[in-house]
């Protein structure tokens, strides 16, 4: 479970009281622009991971314990390795069909 800092911890961590942030005025709000526009106007890439041309699909499925433990036993990246094994199996099945 993620720990959410309380007000005292927040101030201790960043060295500022959250109440020290400048107030957002109507004028500042009128001047604000979307982040994508801000970066594009400056010729800068958007921060963060770029959007994938082929994004993964989140699924929920039930697998045999030994299958999951077998992939996990090889360490981090087990889900990527499992995806690769399934993709390879699918390619082989399509070739033989």
PDB file of C-alpha atoms in Angstrom, residues 21-83:
ATOM      1  CA  UNK A  21       2.699  27.952  -3.420  1.00  0.00           C
ATOM      2  CA  UNK A  22       1.558  31.063  -5.272  1.00  0.00           C
ATOM      3  CA  UNK A  23      -2.169  31.442  -5.697  1.00  0.00           C
ATOM      4  CA  UNK A  24      -3.538  30.737  -9.159  1.00  0.00           C
ATOM      5  CA  UNK A  25      -4.989  34.022 -10.374  1.00  0.00           C
ATOM      6  CA  UNK A  26      -7.549  34.592 -13.125  1.00  0.00           C
ATOM      7  CA  UNK A  27      -4.800  36.225 -15.231  1.00  0.00           C
ATOM      8  CA  UNK A  28      -2.468  33.234 -14.843  1.00  0.00           C
ATOM      9  CA  UNK A  29      -5.342  30.893 -15.659  1.00  0.00           C
ATOM     10  CA  UNK A  30      -6.096  32.852 -18.864  1.00  0.00           C
ATOM     11  CA  UNK A  31      -2.431  32.552 -19.940  1.00  0.00           C
ATOM     12  CA  UNK A  32      -2.269  28.813 -19.285  1.00  0.00           C
ATOM     13  CA  UNK A  33      -2.025  26.426 -22.234  1.00  0.00           C
ATOM     14  CA  UNK A  34      -2.161  22.626 -22.540  1.00  0.00           C
ATOM     15  CA  UNK A  35       1.147  20.856 -21.884  1.00  0.00           C
ATOM     16  CA  UNK A  36       1.214  19.399 -25.415  1.00  0.00           C
ATOM     17  CA  UNK A  37       1.007  22.918 -26.878  1.00  0.00           C
ATOM     18  CA  UNK A  38       3.674  24.245 -24.479  1.00  0.00           C
ATOM     19  CA  UNK A  39       6.198  21.594 -25.526  1.00  0.00           C
ATOM     20  CA  UNK A  40       5.286  21.712 -29.243  1.00  0.00           C
ATOM     21  CA  UNK A  41       5.749  25.504 -29.421  1.00  0.00           C
ATOM     22  CA  UNK A  42       9.243  25.113 -27.997  1.00  0.00           C
ATOM     23  CA  UNK A  43      10.187  22.161 -30.190  1.00  0.00           C
ATOM     24  CA  UNK A  44      10.533  19.946 -27.149  1.00  0.00           C
ATOM     25  CA  UNK A  45       9.427  16.334 -26.856  1.00  0.00           C
ATOM     26  CA  UNK A  46       6.619  15.583 -24.434  1.00  0.00           C
ATOM     27  CA  UNK A  47       8.042  14.155 -21.222  1.00  0.00           C
ATOM     28  CA  UNK A  48       7.304  10.586 -20.273  1.00  0.00           C
ATOM     29  CA  UNK A  49       7.059   7.401 -22.217  1.00  0.00           C
ATOM     30  CA  UNK A  50       5.979   7.915 -25.836  1.00  0.00           C
ATOM     31  CA  UNK A  51       2.665   6.411 -26.934  1.00  0.00           C
ATOM     32  CA  UNK A  52       3.128   2.952 -28.403  1.00  0.00           C
ATOM     33  CA  UNK A  53       1.981   2.257 -31.951  1.00  0.00           C
ATOM     34  CA  UNK A  54       0.961  -1.191 -30.720  1.00  0.00           C
ATOM     35  CA  UNK A  55      -0.119  -0.809 -27.075  1.00  0.00           C
ATOM     36  CA  UNK A  56      -0.530  -3.827 -24.823  1.00  0.00           C
ATOM     37  CA  UNK A  57      -3.990  -4.955 -23.745  1.00  0.00           C
ATOM     38  CA  UNK A  58      -4.653  -5.500 -20.067  1.00  0.00           C
ATOM     39  CA  UNK A  59      -6.296  -8.868 -19.348  1.00  0.00           C
ATOM     40  CA  UNK A  60      -7.096 -10.995 -16.361  1.00  0.00           C
ATOM     41  CA  UNK A  61      -6.649 -14.734 -16.676  1.00  0.00           C
ATOM     42  CA  UNK A  62      -6.083 -17.745 -14.490  1.00  0.00           C
ATOM     43  CA  UNK A  63      -2.914 -19.769 -15.097  1.00  0.00           C
ATOM     44  CA  UNK A  64      -1.476 -22.848 -13.459  1.00  0.00           C
ATOM     45  CA  UNK A  65       0.657 -21.926 -10.453  1.00  0.00           C
ATOM     46  CA  UNK A  66       3.642 -23.820 -11.886  1.00  0.00           C
ATOM     47  CA  UNK A  67       3.483 -21.759 -15.094  1.00  0.00           C
ATOM     48  CA  UNK A  68       3.530 -18.434 -13.255  1.00  0.00           C
ATOM     49  CA  UNK A  69       6.182 -19.576 -10.772  1.00  0.00           C
ATOM     50  CA  UNK A  70       8.310 -20.890 -13.633  1.00  0.00           C
ATOM     51  CA  UNK A  71       8.344 -17.509 -15.371  1.00  0.00           C
ATOM     52  CA  UNK A  72       8.812 -15.588 -12.116  1.00  0.00           C
ATOM     53  CA  UNK A  73      11.750 -17.811 -11.157  1.00  0.00           C
ATOM     54  CA  UNK A  74      13.829 -16.221 -13.930  1.00  0.00           C
ATOM     55  CA  UNK A  75      13.475 -12.798 -12.301  1.00  0.00           C
ATOM     56  CA  UNK A  76      12.133  -9.418 -13.364  1.00  0.00           C
ATOM     57  CA  UNK A  77      10.605  -9.199 -16.820  1.00  0.00           C
ATOM     58  CA  UNK A  78       8.645 -12.419 -16.405  1.00  0.00           C
ATOM     59  CA  UNK A  79       5.491 -10.927 -17.924  1.00  0.00           C
ATOM     60  CA  UNK A  80       7.413  -9.780 -21.001  1.00  0.00           C
ATOM     61  CA  UNK A  81       8.965 -13.244 -21.340  1.00  0.00           C
ATOM     62  CA  UNK A  82       5.540 -14.845 -20.946  1.00  0.00           C
ATOM     63  CA  UNK A  83       4.162 -12.574 -23.689  1.00  0.00           C
TER      64      UNK A  83
END
